[in-house]
PDB file of C-alpha atoms in Angstrom:
ATOM      1  CA  ARG A 118      96.077  97.513  88.333  1.00 71.00           C
ATOM      2  CA  TYR A 119      94.786 100.649  86.632  1.00 77.00           C
ATOM      3  CA  MET A 120      95.553 104.247  87.629  1.00 78.00           C
ATOM      4  CA  GLY A 121      94.541 107.590  86.231  1.00 80.00           C
ATOM      5  CA  THR A 122      93.360 111.127  86.798  1.00 82.00           C
ATOM      6  CA  THR A 123      89.749 112.263  86.623  1.00 83.00           C
ATOM      7  CA  ASN A 124      88.342 114.830  84.226  1.00 85.00           C
ATOM      8  CA  ALA A 125      86.845 118.165  85.380  1.00 86.00           C
ATOM      9  CA  ARG A 126      83.597 116.379  86.403  1.00 85.00           C
ATOM     10  CA  GLY A 127      85.457 113.855  88.567  1.00 82.00           C
ATOM     11  CA  GLU A 128      85.013 110.992  86.108  1.00 84.00           C
ATOM     12  CA  ILE A 129      87.562 108.475  84.943  1.00 84.00           C
ATOM     13  CA  ARG A 130      87.297 105.704  82.378  1.00 84.00           C
ATOM     14  CA  PHE A 131      89.338 102.555  81.894  1.00 83.00           C
ATOM     15  CA  ASP A 132      88.947 100.576  78.682  1.00 83.00           C
ATOM     16  CA  GLY A 133      89.869  96.911  78.209  1.00 82.00           C
ATOM     17  CA  VAL A 134      89.472  95.866  81.838  1.00 83.00           C
ATOM     18  CA  GLN A 135      89.341  92.086  82.220  1.00 85.00           C
ATOM     19  CA  ALA A 136      86.208  90.460  83.652  1.00 89.00           C
ATOM     20  CA  GLY A 137      86.167  89.978  87.420  1.00 88.00           C
ATOM     21  CA  GLU A 138      85.692  91.739  90.739  1.00 85.00           C
ATOM     22  CA  ARG A 139      87.901  94.648  91.705  1.00 82.00           C
ATOM     23  CA  HIS A 140      88.168  97.230  94.428  1.00 79.00           C
ATOM     24  CA  VAL A 141      88.110 100.779  93.121  1.00 83.00           C
ATOM     25  CA  GLU A 142      89.834 103.400  95.257  1.00 81.00           C
ATOM     26  CA  ALA A 143      89.863 107.173  94.958  1.00 82.00           C
ATOM     27  CA  LEU A 144      92.283 109.679  96.417  1.00 80.00           C
ATOM     28  CA  VAL A 145      91.478 113.372  96.785  1.00 79.00           C
ATOM     29  CA  ARG A 146      94.118 115.762  98.060  1.00 75.00           C
ATOM     30  CA  GLU A 147      91.581 117.592 100.269  1.00 74.00           C
ATOM     31  CA  ILE A 148      90.467 114.341 101.971  1.00 73.00           C
ATOM     32  CA  PRO A 149      93.551 112.553 103.279  1.00 65.00           C
ATOM     33  CA  PRO A 150      92.975 108.854 103.955  1.00 62.00           C
ATOM     34  CA  PRO A 151      92.330 108.409 107.710  1.00 55.00           C
ATOM     35  CA  ARG A 152      94.782 105.674 108.561  1.00 58.00           C
ATOM     36  CA  GLY A 153      95.062 104.174 111.999  1.00 50.00           C
ATOM     37  CA  GLY A 154      98.830 104.231 111.646  1.00 51.00           C
ATOM     38  CA  ASN A 155     101.479 101.669 110.934  1.00 57.00           C
ATOM     39  CA  GLU A 156     103.307  99.115 113.023  1.00 61.00           C
ATOM     40  CA  ASP A 157     106.104 101.545 113.942  1.00 68.00           C
ATOM     41  CA  ALA A 158     104.041 104.686 114.615  1.00 77.00           C
ATOM     42  CA  PRO A 159     102.352 105.587 117.896  1.00 85.00           C
ATOM     43  CA  PHE A 160      98.622 104.955 118.023  1.00 88.00           C
ATOM     44  CA  PRO A 161      96.549 108.059 117.248  1.00 89.00           C
ATOM     45  CA  ALA A 162      94.412 109.428 120.078  1.00 92.00           C
ATOM     46  CA  ASP A 163      90.664 108.754 119.955  1.00 94.00           C
ATOM     47  CA  LYS A 164      89.966 112.491 119.545  1.00 94.00           C
ATOM     48  CA  ASP A 165      91.902 112.424 116.257  1.00 90.00           C
ATOM     49  CA  LEU A 166      89.717 109.616 114.881  1.00 91.00           C
ATOM     50  CA  ILE A 167      86.257 110.980 115.688  1.00 93.00           C
ATOM     51  CA  GLY A 168      84.091 112.649 113.045  1.00 92.00           C
ATOM     52  CA  ARG A 169      86.251 111.589 110.109  1.00 89.00           C
ATOM     53  CA  VAL A 170      85.178 111.019 106.517  1.00 89.00           C
ATOM     54  CA  ALA A 171      86.883 108.846 103.930  1.00 86.00           C
ATOM     55  CA  LEU A 172      86.649 107.713 100.355  1.00 85.00           C
ATOM     56  CA  LEU A 173      86.253 103.989 100.997  1.00 82.00           C
ATOM     57  CA  PRO A 174      87.073 101.433  98.300  1.00 81.00           C
ATOM     58  CA  GLN A 175      84.058 100.133  96.384  1.00 82.00           C
ATOM     59  CA  LEU A 176      83.731  96.675  94.878  1.00 82.00           C
ATOM     60  CA  VAL A 177      82.804  96.605  91.185  1.00 86.00           C
ATOM     61  CA  HIS A 178      82.086  93.586  88.996  1.00 88.00           C
ATOM     62  CA  THR A 179      83.324  93.906  85.419  1.00 88.00           C
ATOM     63  CA  GLU A 180      82.395  91.875  82.367  1.00 89.00           C
ATOM     64  CA  LEU A 181      83.982  91.854  78.929  1.00 86.00           C
ATOM     65  CA  ASP A 182      82.532  94.395  76.477  1.00 84.00           C
ATOM     66  CA  THR A 183      80.154  95.749  79.121  1.00 86.00           C
ATOM     67  CA  ALA A 184      80.288  99.095  80.913  1.00 85.00           C
ATOM     68  CA  ALA A 185      80.349  99.088  84.699  1.00 86.00           C
ATOM     69  CA  SER A 186      80.302 102.133  86.928  1.00 85.00           C
ATOM     70  CA  VAL A 187      80.988 102.953  90.536  1.00 86.00           C
ATOM     71  CA  VAL A 188      80.442 106.128  92.557  1.00 87.00           C
ATOM     72  CA  ILE A 189      82.786 106.959  95.401  1.00 87.00           C
ATOM     73  CA  ARG A 190      81.759 109.787  97.727  1.00 87.00           C
ATOM     74  CA  PRO A 191      83.063 110.922 101.104  1.00 88.00           C
ATOM     75  CA  GLN A 192      81.264 109.052 103.863  1.00 89.00           C
ATOM     76  CA  PRO A 193      81.463 109.042 107.666  1.00 92.00           C
ATOM     77  CA  VAL A 194      83.822 106.406 109.047  1.00 91.00           C
ATOM     78  CA  GLY A 195      84.750 105.021 112.417  1.00 92.00           C
ATOM     79  CA  PHE A 196      87.477 103.050 114.122  1.00 93.00           C
ATOM     80  CA  VAL A 197      87.636 100.080 116.503  1.00 94.00           C
ATOM     81  CA  ARG A 198      90.287  99.963 119.218  1.00 95.00           C
ATOM     82  CA  GLY A 199      90.921  96.942 121.388  1.00 94.00           C
ATOM     83  CA  ILE A 200      93.186  94.356 122.904  1.00 96.00           C
ATOM     84  CA  LEU A 201      94.104  91.040 121.305  1.00 94.00           C
ATOM     85  CA  ARG A 202      94.949  88.326 123.827  1.00 94.00           C
ATOM     86  CA  PRO A 203      96.500  85.245 122.194  1.00 93.00           C
ATOM     87  CA  PRO A 204      95.887  81.659 123.323  1.00 92.00           C
ATOM     88  CA  ALA A 205      97.978  80.414 126.255  1.00 89.00           C
ATOM     89  CA  GLY A 206     101.546  79.754 125.209  1.00 88.00           C
ATOM     90  CA  ARG A 207     101.329  81.853 122.017  1.00 90.00           C
ATOM     91  CA  SER A 208     102.361  85.451 121.302  1.00 91.00           C
ATOM     92  CA  VAL A 209     100.523  88.344 119.680  1.00 92.00           C
ATOM     93  CA  ALA A 210     103.118  88.191 116.887  1.00 89.00           C
ATOM     94  CA  GLU A 211     101.594  84.837 115.840  1.00 89.00           C
ATOM     95  CA  CYS A 212      98.077  86.320 115.549  1.00 90.00           C
ATOM     96  CA  ASP A 213      96.221  88.300 112.911  1.00 88.00           C
ATOM     97  CA  ILE A 214      93.197  90.548 113.013  1.00 89.00           C
ATOM     98  CA  GLY A 215      91.034  91.739 110.130  1.00 84.00           C
ATOM     99  CA  PRO A 216      87.596  91.709 108.545  1.00 80.00           C
ATOM    100  CA  ALA A 217      85.666  88.483 109.107  1.00 77.00           C
ATOM    101  CA  ASP A 218      84.560  88.468 105.459  1.00 65.00           C
ATOM    102  CA  TYR A 219      88.074  88.992 104.035  1.00 52.00           C
ATOM    103  CA  ASP A 220      88.693  87.384 100.669  1.00 50.00           C
ATOM    104  CA  PRO A 221      92.240  87.545  99.281  1.00 48.00           C
ATOM    105  CA  ASN A 222      90.740  87.575  95.760  1.00 46.00           C
ATOM    106  CA  GLY A 223      89.257  91.016  96.332  1.00 46.00           C
ATOM    107  CA  ALA A 224      85.697  90.493  97.549  1.00 45.00           C
ATOM    108  CA  GLY A 225      84.604  91.553 101.023  1.00 47.00           C
ATOM    109  CA  LYS A 226      85.677  94.390 103.268  1.00 59.00           C
ATOM    110  CA  HIS A 227      89.162  95.789 103.592  1.00 63.00           C
ATOM    111  CA  PHE A 228      90.503  98.026 106.327  1.00 74.00           C
ATOM    112  CA  GLY A 229      93.799  98.834 107.899  1.00 81.00           C
ATOM    113  CA  VAL A 230      94.838  97.357 111.235  1.00 86.00           C
ATOM    114  CA  GLN A 231      97.661  98.626 113.414  1.00 88.00           C
ATOM    115  CA  VAL A 232      98.779  96.117 116.075  1.00 90.00           C
ATOM    116  CA  ASP A 233     101.292  96.514 118.876  1.00 91.00           C
ATOM    117  CA  ARG A 234     102.919  93.051 118.713  1.00 88.00           C
ATOM    118  CA  THR A 235     104.065  93.355 122.339  1.00 90.00           C
ATOM    119  CA  THR A 236     100.920  94.536 124.163  1.00 92.00           C
ATOM    120  CA  GLY A 237      98.215  93.276 121.791  1.00 93.00           C
ATOM    121  CA  GLU A 238      96.646  96.726 121.443  1.00 93.00           C
ATOM    122  CA  PHE A 239      95.100  97.217 118.004  1.00 93.00           C
ATOM    123  CA  LEU A 240      93.331  99.878 115.991  1.00 92.00           C
ATOM    124  CA  ALA A 241      91.166  98.912 113.011  1.00 90.00           C
ATOM    125  CA  GLY A 242      89.800 101.301 110.421  1.00 88.00           C
ATOM    126  CA  PRO A 243      88.610 103.283 108.728  1.00 88.00           C
ATOM    127  CA  LEU A 244      85.351 101.335 108.582  1.00 88.00           C
ATOM    128  CA  PRO A 245      81.976 102.464 107.251  1.00 88.00           C
ATOM    129  CA  VAL A 246      79.532 103.483 109.962  1.00 92.00           C
ATOM    130  CA  GLY A 247      77.166 100.622 110.866  1.00 92.00           C
ATOM    131  CA  PRO A 248      77.486  96.914 111.616  1.00 92.00           C
ATOM    132  CA  SER A 249      80.785  95.203 110.893  1.00 89.00           C
ATOM    133  CA  THR A 250      82.460  91.973 111.945  1.00 89.00           C
ATOM    134  CA  ILE A 251      86.094  91.600 112.982  1.00 91.00           C
ATOM    135  CA  GLU A 252      87.977  88.336 113.297  1.00 91.00           C
ATOM    136  CA  ALA A 253      91.128  87.550 115.257  1.00 92.00           C
ATOM    137  CA  SER A 254      93.030  84.340 114.642  1.00 91.00           C
ATOM    138  CA  CYS A 255      96.199  82.539 115.631  1.00 90.00           C
ATOM    139  CA  TRP A 256      97.937  79.704 113.788  1.00 84.00           C
ATOM    140  CA  HIS A 257     100.712  77.388 114.843  1.00 79.00           C
ATOM    141  CA  VAL A 258     102.298  75.025 112.329  1.00 80.00           C
ATOM    142  CA  LYS A 259     104.654  72.482 113.870  1.00 74.00           C
ATOM    143  CA  ASP A 260     105.375  70.605 110.640  1.00 70.00           C
ATOM    144  CA  ALA A 261     103.660  69.702 107.352  1.00 66.00           C
ATOM    145  CA  SER A 262     101.239  67.320 109.063  1.00 72.00           C
ATOM    146  CA  SER A 263     100.625  69.178 112.322  1.00 75.00           C
ATOM    147  CA  ALA A 264      98.850  72.525 112.547  1.00 82.00           C
ATOM    148  CA  ALA A 265      96.564  74.161 115.097  1.00 84.00           C
ATOM    149  CA  SER A 266      94.462  77.305 115.070  1.00 88.00           C
ATOM    150  CA  SER A 267      92.273  79.498 117.205  1.00 89.00           C
ATOM    151  CA  SER A 268      89.887  82.280 116.208  1.00 90.00           C
ATOM    152  CA  ALA A 269      87.195  84.568 117.536  1.00 92.00           C
ATOM    153  CA  ILE A 270      84.689  86.785 115.747  1.00 92.00           C
ATOM    154  CA  ARG A 271      83.210  90.013 117.149  1.00 91.00           C
ATOM    155  CA  PRO A 272      80.306  91.911 115.679  1.00 92.00           C
ATOM    156  CA  VAL A 273      80.731  95.637 116.279  1.00 92.00           C
ATOM    157  CA  GLU A 274      78.591  98.688 115.633  1.00 94.00           C
ATOM    158  CA  VAL A 275      80.970 101.213 114.085  1.00 93.00           C
ATOM    159  CA  ARG A 276      80.242 104.838 114.945  1.00 95.00           C
ATOM    160  CA  SER A 277      81.703 108.121 113.737  1.00 95.00           C
ATOM    161  CA  ASP A 278      81.098 109.944 117.049  1.00 97.00           C
ATOM    162  CA  ARG A 279      83.339 107.681 119.138  1.00 96.00           C
ATOM    163  CA  VAL A 280      85.963 104.971 118.804  1.00 96.00           C
ATOM    164  CA  VAL A 281      84.409 101.575 119.560  1.00 95.00           C
ATOM    165  CA  GLN A 282      86.234  99.430 122.145  1.00 96.00           C
ATOM    166  CA  THR A 283      86.467  95.626 122.108  1.00 94.00           C
ATOM    167  CA  GLU A 284      88.631  92.758 123.325  1.00 94.00           C
ATOM    168  CA  PHE A 285      89.566  89.431 121.778  1.00 92.00           C
ATOM    169  CA  VAL A 286      90.534  86.581 124.095  1.00 93.00           C
ATOM    170  CA  LEU A 287      91.458  83.723 121.796  1.00 93.00           C
ATOM    171  CA  PRO A 288      90.590  80.205 123.009  1.00 91.00           C
ATOM    172  CA  PRO A 289      93.189  77.416 123.157  1.00 90.00           C
ATOM    173  CA  LEU A 290      94.548  76.158 119.854  1.00 89.00           C
ATOM    174  CA  LYS A 291      92.738  73.221 118.270  1.00 88.00           C
ATOM    175  CA  PRO A 292      94.222  70.812 115.723  1.00 84.00           C
ATOM    176  CA  VAL A 293      93.383  71.580 112.097  1.00 80.00           C
ATOM    177  CA  ASP A 294      92.130  68.664 109.995  1.00 73.00           C
TER     178      ASP A 294
END
């Protein structure tokens, strides 16, 4: 993890970065990150999420002894609000929601998700304006040899002029091979 401060032109340089893919994030005091909230906070009202801009993380591929650059500029963002309904017999606390193309190694989209683990209400974002795909899933592991899962994927058209609404109704759990 590398951190630093930009020069007067807004540039920053990191030397000796290992080869690989990384998300680069920028923070600017005048543009606070538009977060949906956290698990303990009340959900923000739609009116507070409309017309926002953010400095979204950018993926950069680095190679040894080779310069790589990335430009991060404020861009319009949107949010997706919805309800997550778990499979019969399961609770929202056993479910997750996030980007359909999530990769724990750093590739793919990242966005925050606030979920009310009692009601299933969720708020995802900030997301770049345009097409996106959200996935909800539920896992149940009985023991080392018995697991079941359920998932659903929703394409959404993220907009900055309104909060997009959706609902996930997860199908019954199916055994995992």
